[in-house]
PDB file of C-alpha atoms in Angstrom:
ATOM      1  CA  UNK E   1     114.007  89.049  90.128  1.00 90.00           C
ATOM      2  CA  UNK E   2     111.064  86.834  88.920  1.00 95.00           C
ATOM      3  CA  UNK E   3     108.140  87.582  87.228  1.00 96.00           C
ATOM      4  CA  UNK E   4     104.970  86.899  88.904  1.00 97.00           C
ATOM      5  CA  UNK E   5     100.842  87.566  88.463  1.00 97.00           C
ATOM      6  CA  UNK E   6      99.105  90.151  90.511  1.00 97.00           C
ATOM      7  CA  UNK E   7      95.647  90.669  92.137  1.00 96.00           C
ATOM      8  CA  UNK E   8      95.531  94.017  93.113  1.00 94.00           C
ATOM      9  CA  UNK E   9      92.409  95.259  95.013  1.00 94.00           C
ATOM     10  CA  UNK E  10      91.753  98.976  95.944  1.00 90.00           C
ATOM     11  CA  UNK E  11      89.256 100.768  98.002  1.00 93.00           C
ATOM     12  CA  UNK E  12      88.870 104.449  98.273  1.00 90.00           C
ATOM     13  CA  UNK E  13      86.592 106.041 101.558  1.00 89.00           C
ATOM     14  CA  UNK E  14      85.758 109.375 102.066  1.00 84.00           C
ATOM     15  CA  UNK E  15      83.084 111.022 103.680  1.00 76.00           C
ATOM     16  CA  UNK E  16      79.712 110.925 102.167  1.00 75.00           C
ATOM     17  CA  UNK E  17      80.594 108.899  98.942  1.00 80.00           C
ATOM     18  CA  UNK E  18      79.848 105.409  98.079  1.00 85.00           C
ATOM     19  CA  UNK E  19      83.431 103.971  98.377  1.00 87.00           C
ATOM     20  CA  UNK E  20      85.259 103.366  95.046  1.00 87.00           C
ATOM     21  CA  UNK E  21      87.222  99.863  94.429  1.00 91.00           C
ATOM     22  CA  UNK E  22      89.413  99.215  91.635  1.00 86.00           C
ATOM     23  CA  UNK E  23      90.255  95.718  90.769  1.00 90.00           C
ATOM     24  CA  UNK E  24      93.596  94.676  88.482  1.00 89.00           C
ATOM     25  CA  UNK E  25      94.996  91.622  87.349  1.00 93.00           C
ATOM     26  CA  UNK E  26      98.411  92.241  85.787  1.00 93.00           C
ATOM     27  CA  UNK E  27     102.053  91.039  85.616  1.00 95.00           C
ATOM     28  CA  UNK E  28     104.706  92.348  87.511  1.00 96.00           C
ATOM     29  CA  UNK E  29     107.962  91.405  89.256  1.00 97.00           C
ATOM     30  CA  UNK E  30     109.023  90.293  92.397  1.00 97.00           C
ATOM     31  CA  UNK E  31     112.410  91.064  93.694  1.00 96.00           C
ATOM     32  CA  UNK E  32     114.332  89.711  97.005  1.00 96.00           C
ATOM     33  CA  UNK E  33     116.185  93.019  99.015  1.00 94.00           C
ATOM     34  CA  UNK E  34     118.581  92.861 101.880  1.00 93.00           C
ATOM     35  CA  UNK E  35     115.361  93.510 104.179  1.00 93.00           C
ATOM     36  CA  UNK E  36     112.483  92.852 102.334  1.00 95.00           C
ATOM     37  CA  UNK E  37     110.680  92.456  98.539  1.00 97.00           C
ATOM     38  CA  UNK E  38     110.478  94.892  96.033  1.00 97.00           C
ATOM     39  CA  UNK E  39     106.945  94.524  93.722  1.00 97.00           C
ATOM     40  CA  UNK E  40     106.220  96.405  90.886  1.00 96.00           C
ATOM     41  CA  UNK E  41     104.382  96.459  87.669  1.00 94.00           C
ATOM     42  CA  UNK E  42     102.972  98.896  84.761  1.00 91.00           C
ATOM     43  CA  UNK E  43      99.822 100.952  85.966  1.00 86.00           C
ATOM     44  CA  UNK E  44      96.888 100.673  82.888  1.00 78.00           C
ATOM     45  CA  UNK E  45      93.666 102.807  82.034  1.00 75.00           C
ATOM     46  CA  UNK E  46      91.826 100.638  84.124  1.00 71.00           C
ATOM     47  CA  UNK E  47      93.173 102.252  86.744  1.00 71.00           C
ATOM     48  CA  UNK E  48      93.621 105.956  85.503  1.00 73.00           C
ATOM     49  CA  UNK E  49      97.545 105.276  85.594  1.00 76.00           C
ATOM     50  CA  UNK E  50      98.502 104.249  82.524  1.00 80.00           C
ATOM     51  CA  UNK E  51     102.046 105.424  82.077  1.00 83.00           C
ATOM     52  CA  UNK E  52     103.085 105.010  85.492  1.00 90.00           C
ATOM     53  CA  UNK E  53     104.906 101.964  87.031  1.00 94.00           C
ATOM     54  CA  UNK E  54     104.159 101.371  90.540  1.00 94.00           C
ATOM     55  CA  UNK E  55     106.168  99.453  93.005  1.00 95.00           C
ATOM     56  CA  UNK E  56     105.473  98.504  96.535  1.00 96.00           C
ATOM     57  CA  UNK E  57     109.181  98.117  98.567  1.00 97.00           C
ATOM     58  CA  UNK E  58     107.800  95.597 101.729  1.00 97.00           C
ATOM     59  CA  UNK E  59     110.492  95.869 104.681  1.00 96.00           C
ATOM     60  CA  UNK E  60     109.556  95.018 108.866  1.00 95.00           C
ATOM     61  CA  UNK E  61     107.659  97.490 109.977  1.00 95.00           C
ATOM     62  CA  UNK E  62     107.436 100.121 106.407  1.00 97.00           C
ATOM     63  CA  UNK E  63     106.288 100.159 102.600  1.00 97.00           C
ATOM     64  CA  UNK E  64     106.964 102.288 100.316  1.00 97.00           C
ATOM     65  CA  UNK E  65     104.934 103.024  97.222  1.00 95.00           C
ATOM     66  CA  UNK E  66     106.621 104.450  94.743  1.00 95.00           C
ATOM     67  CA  UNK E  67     105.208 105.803  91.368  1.00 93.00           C
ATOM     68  CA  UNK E  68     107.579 106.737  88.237  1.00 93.00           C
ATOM     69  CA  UNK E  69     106.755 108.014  85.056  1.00 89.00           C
ATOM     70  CA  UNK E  70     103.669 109.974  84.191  1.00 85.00           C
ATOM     71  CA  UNK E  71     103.286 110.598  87.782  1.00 85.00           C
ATOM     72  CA  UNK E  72     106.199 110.956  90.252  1.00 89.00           C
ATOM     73  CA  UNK E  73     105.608 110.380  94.632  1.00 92.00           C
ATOM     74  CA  UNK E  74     107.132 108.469  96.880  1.00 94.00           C
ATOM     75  CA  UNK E  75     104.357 107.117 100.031  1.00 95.00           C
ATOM     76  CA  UNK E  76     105.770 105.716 103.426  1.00 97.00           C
ATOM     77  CA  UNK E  77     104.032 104.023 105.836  1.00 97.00           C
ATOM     78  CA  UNK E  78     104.591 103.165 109.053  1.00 97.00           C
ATOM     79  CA  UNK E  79     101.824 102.320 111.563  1.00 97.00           C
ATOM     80  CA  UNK E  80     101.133 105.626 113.406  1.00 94.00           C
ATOM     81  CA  UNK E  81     103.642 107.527 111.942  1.00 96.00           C
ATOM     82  CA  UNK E  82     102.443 110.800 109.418  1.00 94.00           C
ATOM     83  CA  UNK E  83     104.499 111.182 106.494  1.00 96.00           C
ATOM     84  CA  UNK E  84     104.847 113.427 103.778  1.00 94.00           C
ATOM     85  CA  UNK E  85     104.986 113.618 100.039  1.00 91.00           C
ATOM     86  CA  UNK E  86     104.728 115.788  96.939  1.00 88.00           C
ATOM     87  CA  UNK E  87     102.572 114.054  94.007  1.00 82.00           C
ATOM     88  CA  UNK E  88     103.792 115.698  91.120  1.00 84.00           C
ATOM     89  CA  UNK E  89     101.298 115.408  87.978  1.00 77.00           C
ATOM     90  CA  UNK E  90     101.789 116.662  84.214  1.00 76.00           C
ATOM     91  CA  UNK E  91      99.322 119.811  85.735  1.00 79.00           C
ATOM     92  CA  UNK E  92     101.538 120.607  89.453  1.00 82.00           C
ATOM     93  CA  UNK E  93     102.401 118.822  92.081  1.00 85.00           C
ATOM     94  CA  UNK E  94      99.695 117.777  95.452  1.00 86.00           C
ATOM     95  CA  UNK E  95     101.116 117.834  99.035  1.00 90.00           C
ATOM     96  CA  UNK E  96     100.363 114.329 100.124  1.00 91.00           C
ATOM     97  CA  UNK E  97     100.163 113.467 103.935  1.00 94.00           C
ATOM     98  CA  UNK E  98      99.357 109.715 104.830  1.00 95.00           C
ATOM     99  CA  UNK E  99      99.935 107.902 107.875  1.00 95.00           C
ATOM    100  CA  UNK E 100      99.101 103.579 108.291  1.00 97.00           C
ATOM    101  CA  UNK E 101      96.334 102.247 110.553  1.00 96.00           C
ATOM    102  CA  UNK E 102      97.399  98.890 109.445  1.00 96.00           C
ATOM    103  CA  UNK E 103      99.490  96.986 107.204  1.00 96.00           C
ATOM    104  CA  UNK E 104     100.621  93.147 107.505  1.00 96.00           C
ATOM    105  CA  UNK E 105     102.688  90.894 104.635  1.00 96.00           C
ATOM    106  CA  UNK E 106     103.356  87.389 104.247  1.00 96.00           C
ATOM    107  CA  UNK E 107     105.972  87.080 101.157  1.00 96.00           C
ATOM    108  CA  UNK E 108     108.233  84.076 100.299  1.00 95.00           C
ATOM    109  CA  UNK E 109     109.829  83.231  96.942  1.00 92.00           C
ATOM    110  CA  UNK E 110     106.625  81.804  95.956  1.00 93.00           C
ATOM    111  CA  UNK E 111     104.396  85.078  96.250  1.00 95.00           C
ATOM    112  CA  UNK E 112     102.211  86.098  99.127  1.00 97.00           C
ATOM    113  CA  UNK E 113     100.247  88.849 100.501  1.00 97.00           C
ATOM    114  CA  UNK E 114     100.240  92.684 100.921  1.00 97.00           C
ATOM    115  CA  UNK E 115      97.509  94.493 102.982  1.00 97.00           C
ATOM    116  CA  UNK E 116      97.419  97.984 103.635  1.00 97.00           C
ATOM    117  CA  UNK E 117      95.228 100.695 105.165  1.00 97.00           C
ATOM    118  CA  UNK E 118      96.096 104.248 105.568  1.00 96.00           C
ATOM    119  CA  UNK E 119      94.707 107.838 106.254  1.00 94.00           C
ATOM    120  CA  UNK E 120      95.546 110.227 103.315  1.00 92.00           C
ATOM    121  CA  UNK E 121      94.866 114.135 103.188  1.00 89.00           C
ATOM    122  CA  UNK E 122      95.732 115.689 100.358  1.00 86.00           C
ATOM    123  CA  UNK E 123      96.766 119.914 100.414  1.00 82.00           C
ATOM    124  CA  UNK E 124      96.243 119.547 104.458  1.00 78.00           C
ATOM    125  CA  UNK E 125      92.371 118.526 103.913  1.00 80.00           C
ATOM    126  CA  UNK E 126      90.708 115.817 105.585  1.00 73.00           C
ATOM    127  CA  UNK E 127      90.876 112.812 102.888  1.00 83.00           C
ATOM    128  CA  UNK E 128      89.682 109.583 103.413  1.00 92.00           C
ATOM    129  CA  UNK E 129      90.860 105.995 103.945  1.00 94.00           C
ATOM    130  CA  UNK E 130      92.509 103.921 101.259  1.00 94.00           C
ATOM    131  CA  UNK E 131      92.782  99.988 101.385  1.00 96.00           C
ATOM    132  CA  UNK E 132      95.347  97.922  99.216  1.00 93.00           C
ATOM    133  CA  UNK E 133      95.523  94.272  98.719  1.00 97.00           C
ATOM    134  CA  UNK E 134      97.452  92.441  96.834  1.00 96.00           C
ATOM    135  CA  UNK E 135      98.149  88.517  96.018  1.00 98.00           C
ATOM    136  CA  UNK E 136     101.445  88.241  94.343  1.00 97.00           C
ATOM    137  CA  UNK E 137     101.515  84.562  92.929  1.00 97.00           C
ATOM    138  CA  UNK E 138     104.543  83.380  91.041  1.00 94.00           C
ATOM    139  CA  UNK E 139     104.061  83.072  87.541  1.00 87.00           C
TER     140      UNK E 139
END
């Protein structure tokens, strides 16, 4: 495991609203697995999250985003493939159903890249489109 610097960018789209992009620089970790890297790091109030460690688990062909703490879900994605998830909250917990329209990586020891679009609807109503990127950079 080594620590590293992160530039997260997310985008938001749904229908009729300006989009909404949240930008974070923060520290994190970078970890080698059998089949891929696991990336994670501590959410802030820049981003709504604070409480809640995120980490993105890159393998051929999936990522997994998985939130602990505060907030509790578990996101797969897979190009064309619909998954799942409950989003529990301190107030419930929110059906989650997203499925990937794109995602590509390019991650060595050194850092990299992680892009991801996907389709979310949330309580089976028609979401939007959210957009990560992130440039992991070893620190």
């Amino acid at each position: 495991m080594q620590e590293v610097v992160l530039k997260i960018r997310g985008r938001q789209l749904y229908d009729d609203q300006d989009p909404e992009v949240i930008e974070l620089d923060t520290e994190g970790t970078m970890e080698r697995l059998d089949d891929g890297w696991l990336i994670s790091y501590e959410e802030s109030a820049l981003t709504g999250l604070e409480g809640v460690k995120t980490g993105f688990q890159v393998q051929p062909g999936k990522i997994t985003l998985v939130r602990s703490g505060r907030l509790q879900s578990q996101m797969v994605f897979q190009v064309g493939i619909p998954h799942e998830s409950l989003y529990r909250m301190d107030f419930g917990a929110l059906l989650i159903s997203v499925c990937a329209i794109d995602m590509d990586y390019q991650l060595n020891k050194d850092g990299g890249t992680v892009e991801l679009a996907y389709r979310i609807e949330v309580e089976q109503s028609a979401g939007g489109i959210v957009e990560y990127f992130l440039e992991v950079k070893k620190k």
